[in-house]
PDB file of N, CA, C and O in Angstrom:
ATOM      1  N   MET F  97     102.490  -2.304 125.770  1.00 72.00           N
ATOM      2  CA  MET F  97     104.412  -2.614 126.796  1.00 72.00           C
ATOM      3  C   MET F  97     104.573  -1.263 126.691  1.00 72.00           C
ATOM      4  O   MET F  97     104.633  -0.149 126.571  1.00 72.00           O
ATOM      5  N   GLY F  98     106.163  -1.457 127.435  1.00 88.00           N
ATOM      6  CA  GLY F  98     107.123   0.125 127.361  1.00 88.00           C
ATOM      7  C   GLY F  98     107.201   0.334 126.162  1.00 88.00           C
ATOM      8  O   GLY F  98     107.785  -0.144 125.407  1.00 88.00           O
ATOM      9  N   GLU F  99     107.385   1.261 126.762  1.00 93.00           N
ATOM     10  CA  GLU F  99     108.774   2.802 125.507  1.00 93.00           C
ATOM     11  C   GLU F  99     110.130   2.509 125.657  1.00 93.00           C
ATOM     12  O   GLU F  99     110.537   2.424 126.179  1.00 93.00           O
ATOM     13  N   VAL F 100     111.070   1.710 124.259  1.00 93.00           N
ATOM     14  CA  VAL F 100     112.119   2.162 124.594  1.00 93.00           C
ATOM     15  C   VAL F 100     112.610   3.359 124.400  1.00 93.00           C
ATOM     16  O   VAL F 100     112.048   4.038 123.094  1.00 93.00           O
ATOM     17  N   ILE F 101     113.717   3.812 124.940  1.00 92.00           N
ATOM     18  CA  ILE F 101     114.112   5.018 124.970  1.00 92.00           C
ATOM     19  C   ILE F 101     115.588   5.061 124.786  1.00 92.00           C
ATOM     20  O   ILE F 101     116.548   4.551 125.741  1.00 92.00           O
ATOM     21  N   PRO F 102     116.270   5.234 123.670  1.00 92.00           N
ATOM     22  CA  PRO F 102     117.695   5.475 123.079  1.00 92.00           C
ATOM     23  C   PRO F 102     118.667   6.034 123.916  1.00 92.00           C
ATOM     24  O   PRO F 102     118.643   6.973 124.329  1.00 92.00           O
ATOM     25  N   PHE F 103     119.569   5.327 124.608  1.00 94.00           N
ATOM     26  CA  PHE F 103     120.965   6.040 125.085  1.00 94.00           C
ATOM     27  C   PHE F 103     121.512   6.952 124.874  1.00 94.00           C
ATOM     28  O   PHE F 103     122.423   6.495 123.596  1.00 94.00           O
ATOM     29  N   VAL F 104     121.575   8.211 125.290  1.00 94.00           N
ATOM     30  CA  VAL F 104     122.794   9.537 124.716  1.00 94.00           C
ATOM     31  C   VAL F 104     123.262   9.483 125.608  1.00 94.00           C
ATOM     32  O   VAL F 104     123.202  10.072 126.325  1.00 94.00           O
ATOM     33  N   SER F 105     124.918   9.369 125.320  1.00 97.00           N
ATOM     34  CA  SER F 105     126.190  10.050 125.539  1.00 97.00           C
ATOM     35  C   SER F 105     125.916  11.470 126.238  1.00 97.00           C
ATOM     36  O   SER F 105     124.737  12.017 126.089  1.00 97.00           O
ATOM     37  N   LYS F 106     126.495  11.749 127.464  1.00 97.00           N
ATOM     38  CA  LYS F 106     126.907  12.799 128.384  1.00 97.00           C
ATOM     39  C   LYS F 106     127.275  13.479 126.623  1.00 97.00           C
ATOM     40  O   LYS F 106     126.827  14.898 126.696  1.00 97.00           O
ATOM     41  N   ALA F 107     128.333  13.721 126.443  1.00 97.00           N
ATOM     42  CA  ALA F 107     129.177  13.835 125.177  1.00 97.00           C
ATOM     43  C   ALA F 107     128.285  14.455 124.507  1.00 97.00           C
ATOM     44  O   ALA F 107     128.378  15.800 123.652  1.00 97.00           O
ATOM     45  N   GLU F 108     127.478  13.495 123.848  1.00 97.00           N
ATOM     46  CA  GLU F 108     126.629  13.585 122.584  1.00 97.00           C
ATOM     47  C   GLU F 108     125.345  14.729 123.113  1.00 97.00           C
ATOM     48  O   GLU F 108     125.086  15.346 122.158  1.00 97.00           O
ATOM     49  N   ARG F 109     125.240  14.519 124.024  1.00 97.00           N
ATOM     50  CA  ARG F 109     123.904  16.028 124.367  1.00 97.00           C
ATOM     51  C   ARG F 109     124.458  16.663 124.970  1.00 97.00           C
ATOM     52  O   ARG F 109     124.129  17.948 124.227  1.00 97.00           O
ATOM     53  N   GLU F 110     125.800  17.665 125.381  1.00 98.00           N
ATOM     54  CA  GLU F 110     126.715  18.429 125.146  1.00 98.00           C
ATOM     55  C   GLU F 110     126.773  18.436 123.644  1.00 98.00           C
ATOM     56  O   GLU F 110     126.552  20.002 123.508  1.00 98.00           O
ATOM     57  N   ARG F 111     127.453  17.751 122.789  1.00 98.00           N
ATOM     58  CA  ARG F 111     127.204  18.073 121.091  1.00 98.00           C
ATOM     59  C   ARG F 111     126.165  19.169 120.612  1.00 98.00           C
ATOM     60  O   ARG F 111     126.468  19.748 119.833  1.00 98.00           O
ATOM     61  N   ILE F 112     125.211  18.208 120.981  1.00 97.00           N
ATOM     62  CA  ILE F 112     123.921  18.684 120.500  1.00 97.00           C
ATOM     63  C   ILE F 112     123.523  20.311 120.965  1.00 97.00           C
ATOM     64  O   ILE F 112     123.584  21.185 120.263  1.00 97.00           O
ATOM     65  N   ARG F 113     123.315  20.266 122.509  1.00 98.00           N
ATOM     66  CA  ARG F 113     123.673  21.791 122.775  1.00 98.00           C
ATOM     67  C   ARG F 113     124.366  22.708 122.254  1.00 98.00           C
ATOM     68  O   ARG F 113     123.718  23.845 122.364  1.00 98.00           O
ATOM     69  N   LEU F 114     125.719  22.352 122.211  1.00 98.00           N
ATOM     70  CA  LEU F 114     126.239  23.500 121.878  1.00 98.00           C
ATOM     71  C   LEU F 114     125.920  23.607 120.254  1.00 98.00           C
ATOM     72  O   LEU F 114     125.848  25.084 119.636  1.00 98.00           O
ATOM     73  N   ILE F 115     126.427  23.119 119.254  1.00 98.00           N
ATOM     74  CA  ILE F 115     125.268  23.080 118.177  1.00 98.00           C
ATOM     75  C   ILE F 115     124.029  24.298 118.089  1.00 98.00           C
ATOM     76  O   ILE F 115     123.918  24.995 117.486  1.00 98.00           O
ATOM     77  N   LYS F 116     123.182  23.711 119.375  1.00 97.00           N
ATOM     78  CA  LYS F 116     122.031  24.707 118.941  1.00 97.00           C
ATOM     79  C   LYS F 116     122.265  26.326 119.352  1.00 97.00           C
ATOM     80  O   LYS F 116     122.014  27.061 119.177  1.00 97.00           O
ATOM     81  N   GLU F 117     123.293  26.331 120.508  1.00 98.00           N
ATOM     82  CA  GLU F 117     124.045  27.741 121.178  1.00 98.00           C
ATOM     83  C   GLU F 117     124.771  28.022 119.795  1.00 98.00           C
ATOM     84  O   GLU F 117     124.304  29.630 119.866  1.00 98.00           O
ATOM     85  N   ALA F 118     125.559  27.414 119.440  1.00 97.00           N
ATOM     86  CA  ALA F 118     125.554  28.090 118.090  1.00 97.00           C
ATOM     87  C   ALA F 118     125.159  28.166 116.920  1.00 97.00           C
ATOM     88  O   ALA F 118     125.106  29.543 116.084  1.00 97.00           O
ATOM     89  N   ARG F 119     123.721  27.844 116.917  1.00 96.00           N
ATOM     90  CA  ARG F 119     123.112  28.336 115.788  1.00 96.00           C
ATOM     91  C   ARG F 119     122.254  29.441 116.359  1.00 96.00           C
ATOM     92  O   ARG F 119     121.971  30.711 115.339  1.00 96.00           O
ATOM     93  N   ALA F 120     121.676  29.620 117.526  1.00 95.00           N
ATOM     94  CA  ALA F 120     120.890  30.792 118.371  1.00 95.00           C
ATOM     95  C   ALA F 120     121.884  31.957 117.839  1.00 95.00           C
ATOM     96  O   ALA F 120     121.454  32.666 117.586  1.00 95.00           O
ATOM     97  N   ILE F 121     122.960  31.646 118.201  1.00 96.00           N
ATOM     98  CA  ILE F 121     124.062  33.044 117.910  1.00 96.00           C
ATOM     99  C   ILE F 121     124.340  33.286 116.389  1.00 96.00           C
ATOM    100  O   ILE F 121     124.355  34.406 116.294  1.00 96.00           O
ATOM    101  N   TYR F 122     124.313  31.888 115.689  1.00 96.00           N
ATOM    102  CA  TYR F 122     124.630  32.820 114.135  1.00 96.00           C
ATOM    103  C   TYR F 122     123.200  33.587 113.461  1.00 96.00           C
ATOM    104  O   TYR F 122     123.513  34.340 112.980  1.00 96.00           O
ATOM    105  N   ASP F 123     121.919  32.908 114.495  1.00 95.00           N
ATOM    106  CA  ASP F 123     121.184  33.548 113.817  1.00 95.00           C
ATOM    107  C   ASP F 123     120.780  35.051 114.298  1.00 95.00           C
ATOM    108  O   ASP F 123     119.942  36.216 113.418  1.00 95.00           O
ATOM    109  N   SER F 124     121.193  34.934 115.597  1.00 94.00           N
ATOM    110  CA  SER F 124     121.034  36.574 116.025  1.00 94.00           C
ATOM    111  C   SER F 124     121.653  37.150 115.175  1.00 94.00           C
ATOM    112  O   SER F 124     121.810  38.544 115.149  1.00 94.00           O
ATOM    113  N   VAL F 125     122.585  36.885 115.047  1.00 95.00           N
ATOM    114  CA  VAL F 125     123.860  38.304 113.950  1.00 95.00           C
ATOM    115  C   VAL F 125     123.265  38.236 112.752  1.00 95.00           C
ATOM    116  O   VAL F 125     123.338  38.865 111.657  1.00 95.00           O
ATOM    117  N   PHE F 126     123.441  36.699 111.969  1.00 94.00           N
ATOM    118  CA  PHE F 126     122.346  37.216 110.733  1.00 94.00           C
ATOM    119  C   PHE F 126     120.942  36.259 110.552  1.00 94.00           C
ATOM    120  O   PHE F 126     121.016  35.181 110.132  1.00 94.00           O
ATOM    121  N   PRO F 127     120.436  36.733 110.871  1.00 91.00           N
ATOM    122  CA  PRO F 127     118.964  36.756 110.679  1.00 91.00           C
ATOM    123  C   PRO F 127     118.788  36.399 110.066  1.00 91.00           C
ATOM    124  O   PRO F 127     118.621  36.993 108.386  1.00 91.00           O
ATOM    125  N   PRO F 128     117.541  35.301 109.628  1.00 84.00           N
ATOM    126  CA  PRO F 128     117.336  33.993 108.199  1.00 84.00           C
ATOM    127  C   PRO F 128     116.122  35.285 107.413  1.00 84.00           C
ATOM    128  O   PRO F 128     115.493  35.761 107.901  1.00 84.00           O
ATOM    129  N   ASP F 129     115.922  35.143 106.220  1.00 83.00           N
ATOM    130  CA  ASP F 129     115.104  36.474 105.607  1.00 83.00           C
ATOM    131  C   ASP F 129     113.720  35.613 105.802  1.00 83.00           C
ATOM    132  O   ASP F 129     112.663  36.952 105.977  1.00 83.00           O
ATOM    133  N   ARG F 130     114.377  34.228 105.340  1.00 69.00           N
ATOM    134  CA  ARG F 130     112.477  33.823 105.978  1.00 69.00           C
ATOM    135  C   ARG F 130     112.819  32.309 106.706  1.00 69.00           C
ATOM    136  O   ARG F 130     114.060  32.086 106.162  1.00 69.00           O
ATOM    137  N   PRO F 131     112.122  31.324 107.464  1.00 63.00           N
ATOM    138  CA  PRO F 131     112.470  30.185 107.775  1.00 63.00           C
ATOM    139  C   PRO F 131     112.805  29.486 106.659  1.00 63.00           C
ATOM    140  O   PRO F 131     112.356  29.614 105.584  1.00 63.00           O
ATOM    141  N   VAL F 132     113.409  28.758 106.519  1.00 60.00           N
ATOM    142  CA  VAL F 132     114.124  27.604 105.947  1.00 60.00           C
ATOM    143  C   VAL F 132     112.750  26.356 105.268  1.00 60.00           C
ATOM    144  O   VAL F 132     112.849  26.571 104.230  1.00 60.00           O
ATOM    145  N   ASP F 133     112.039  26.396 105.858  1.00 60.00           N
ATOM    146  CA  ASP F 133     110.615  25.600 105.641  1.00 60.00           C
ATOM    147  C   ASP F 133     109.944  26.387 104.198  1.00 60.00           C
ATOM    148  O   ASP F 133     109.372  25.564 103.715  1.00 60.00           O
ATOM    149  N   GLU F 134     109.759  27.587 104.515  1.00 59.00           N
ATOM    150  CA  GLU F 134     109.286  28.373 103.378  1.00 59.00           C
ATOM    151  C   GLU F 134     109.835  28.853 102.238  1.00 59.00           C
ATOM    152  O   GLU F 134     109.328  29.435 100.954  1.00 59.00           O
ATOM    153  N   GLN F 135     111.103  28.646 102.566  1.00 55.00           N
ATOM    154  CA  GLN F 135     111.782  28.349 100.691  1.00 55.00           C
ATOM    155  C   GLN F 135     111.373  27.648  99.729  1.00 55.00           C
ATOM    156  O   GLN F 135     111.542  28.104  98.965  1.00 55.00           O
ATOM    157  N   GLY F 136     111.392  26.532 100.065  1.00 57.00           N
ATOM    158  CA  GLY F 136     111.086  25.550  99.055  1.00 57.00           C
ATOM    159  C   GLY F 136     111.893  25.876  97.658  1.00 57.00           C
ATOM    160  O   GLY F 136     113.173  25.339  98.167  1.00 57.00           O
ATOM    161  N   SER F 137     111.517  25.718  96.750  1.00 56.00           N
ATOM    162  CA  SER F 137     112.181  25.669  95.658  1.00 56.00           C
ATOM    163  C   SER F 137     113.146  26.306  95.109  1.00 56.00           C
ATOM    164  O   SER F 137     114.143  26.605  94.036  1.00 56.00           O
ATOM    165  N   GLU F 138     112.779  27.576  95.683  1.00 56.00           N
ATOM    166  CA  GLU F 138     112.868  29.151  96.073  1.00 56.00           C
ATOM    167  C   GLU F 138     114.247  29.332  95.940  1.00 56.00           C
ATOM    168  O   GLU F 138     115.297  29.990  95.446  1.00 56.00           O
ATOM    169  N   ALA F 139     114.936  27.911  97.029  1.00 53.00           N
ATOM    170  CA  ALA F 139     116.461  28.500  97.829  1.00 53.00           C
ATOM    171  C   ALA F 139     117.323  28.228  96.920  1.00 53.00           C
ATOM    172  O   ALA F 139     117.476  27.017  95.647  1.00 53.00           O
ATOM    173  N   PRO F 140     118.257  28.670  96.483  1.00 56.00           N
ATOM    174  CA  PRO F 140     119.705  28.885  95.865  1.00 56.00           C
ATOM    175  C   PRO F 140     120.262  27.136  95.808  1.00 56.00           C
ATOM    176  O   PRO F 140     120.587  26.852  96.734  1.00 56.00           O
ATOM    177  N   ALA F 141     120.788  26.644  94.878  1.00 57.00           N
ATOM    178  CA  ALA F 141     121.196  25.631  94.902  1.00 57.00           C
ATOM    179  C   ALA F 141     123.137  25.797  95.328  1.00 57.00           C
ATOM    180  O   ALA F 141     123.384  26.881  95.122  1.00 57.00           O
ATOM    181  N   VAL F 142     123.572  24.896  95.952  1.00 56.00           N
ATOM    182  CA  VAL F 142     124.562  24.855  96.642  1.00 56.00           C
ATOM    183  C   VAL F 142     125.313  23.980  95.752  1.00 56.00           C
ATOM    184  O   VAL F 142     124.998  22.549  96.115  1.00 56.00           O
ATOM    185  N   HIS F 143     126.989  24.080  95.261  1.00 54.00           N
ATOM    186  CA  HIS F 143     126.890  23.311  94.727  1.00 54.00           C
ATOM    187  C   HIS F 143     129.033  23.135  95.541  1.00 54.00           C
ATOM    188  O   HIS F 143     129.164  24.330  95.815  1.00 54.00           O
ATOM    189  N   PRO F 144     128.584  22.224  95.947  1.00 56.00           N
ATOM    190  CA  PRO F 144     130.061  21.612  96.028  1.00 56.00           C
ATOM    191  C   PRO F 144     131.490  22.276  95.632  1.00 56.00           C
ATOM    192  O   PRO F 144     131.383  22.078  94.260  1.00 56.00           O
ATOM    193  N   PHE F 145     132.753  22.389  96.141  1.00 57.00           N
ATOM    194  CA  PHE F 145     133.991  23.098  95.496  1.00 57.00           C
ATOM    195  C   PHE F 145     134.580  21.954  95.451  1.00 57.00           C
ATOM    196  O   PHE F 145     134.661  21.197  95.673  1.00 57.00           O
ATOM    197  N   SER F 146     135.016  21.621  92.984  1.00 55.00           N
ATOM    198  CA  SER F 146     136.056  20.955  93.691  1.00 55.00           C
ATOM    199  C   SER F 146     137.593  20.840  93.402  1.00 55.00           C
ATOM    200  O   SER F 146     138.184  21.867  93.590  1.00 55.00           O
ATOM    201  N   GLY F 147     137.943  20.087  94.764  1.00 56.00           N
ATOM    202  CA  GLY F 147     139.300  20.079  95.709  1.00 56.00           C
ATOM    203  C   GLY F 147     140.202  20.393  94.005  1.00 56.00           C
ATOM    204  O   GLY F 147     141.487  20.763  94.354  1.00 56.00           O
ATOM    205  N   GLY F 148     139.701  19.985  92.820  1.00 57.00           N
ATOM    206  CA  GLY F 148     140.799  20.476  92.056  1.00 57.00           C
ATOM    207  C   GLY F 148     141.113  21.667  91.672  1.00 57.00           C
ATOM    208  O   GLY F 148     140.356  22.182  91.717  1.00 57.00           O
ATOM    209  N   CYS F 149     142.224  22.157  91.051  1.00 54.00           N
ATOM    210  CA  CYS F 149     143.631  23.604  90.906  1.00 54.00           C
ATOM    211  C   CYS F 149     144.065  23.435  89.696  1.00 54.00           C
ATOM    212  O   CYS F 149     144.794  22.912  89.586  1.00 54.00           O
ATOM    213  N   SER F 150     143.384  23.764  88.501  1.00 54.00           N
ATOM    214  CA  SER F 150     143.910  23.734  86.887  1.00 54.00           C
ATOM    215  C   SER F 150     144.891  25.310  87.026  1.00 54.00           C
ATOM    216  O   SER F 150     144.348  26.498  86.568  1.00 54.00           O
ATOM    217  N   VAL F 151     145.858  24.881  86.487  1.00 54.00           N
ATOM    218  CA  VAL F 151     146.688  26.332  86.551  1.00 54.00           C
ATOM    219  C   VAL F 151     148.109  25.689  85.401  1.00 54.00           C
ATOM    220  O   VAL F 151     148.811  24.865  85.504  1.00 54.00           O
ATOM    221  N   SER F 152     147.538  26.706  84.279  1.00 48.00           N
ATOM    222  CA  SER F 152     148.592  26.137  83.775  1.00 48.00           C
ATOM    223  C   SER F 152     149.790  27.163  83.341  1.00 48.00           C
ATOM    224  O   SER F 152     149.697  28.650  83.972  1.00 48.00           O
TER     225      SER F 152
END
């Protein structure tokens, strides 16, 4: 039977295009050492900042 093609709005396509363009610019300024796929478990852990601030 026929293939279902999801609708993607013009705004969503533009958002995706801008993200790809920004990523390309970022990678040209800060080239990755290795592709992300090859980093595996050696990638550094990222810990989110806890919003609290303790000042005494």
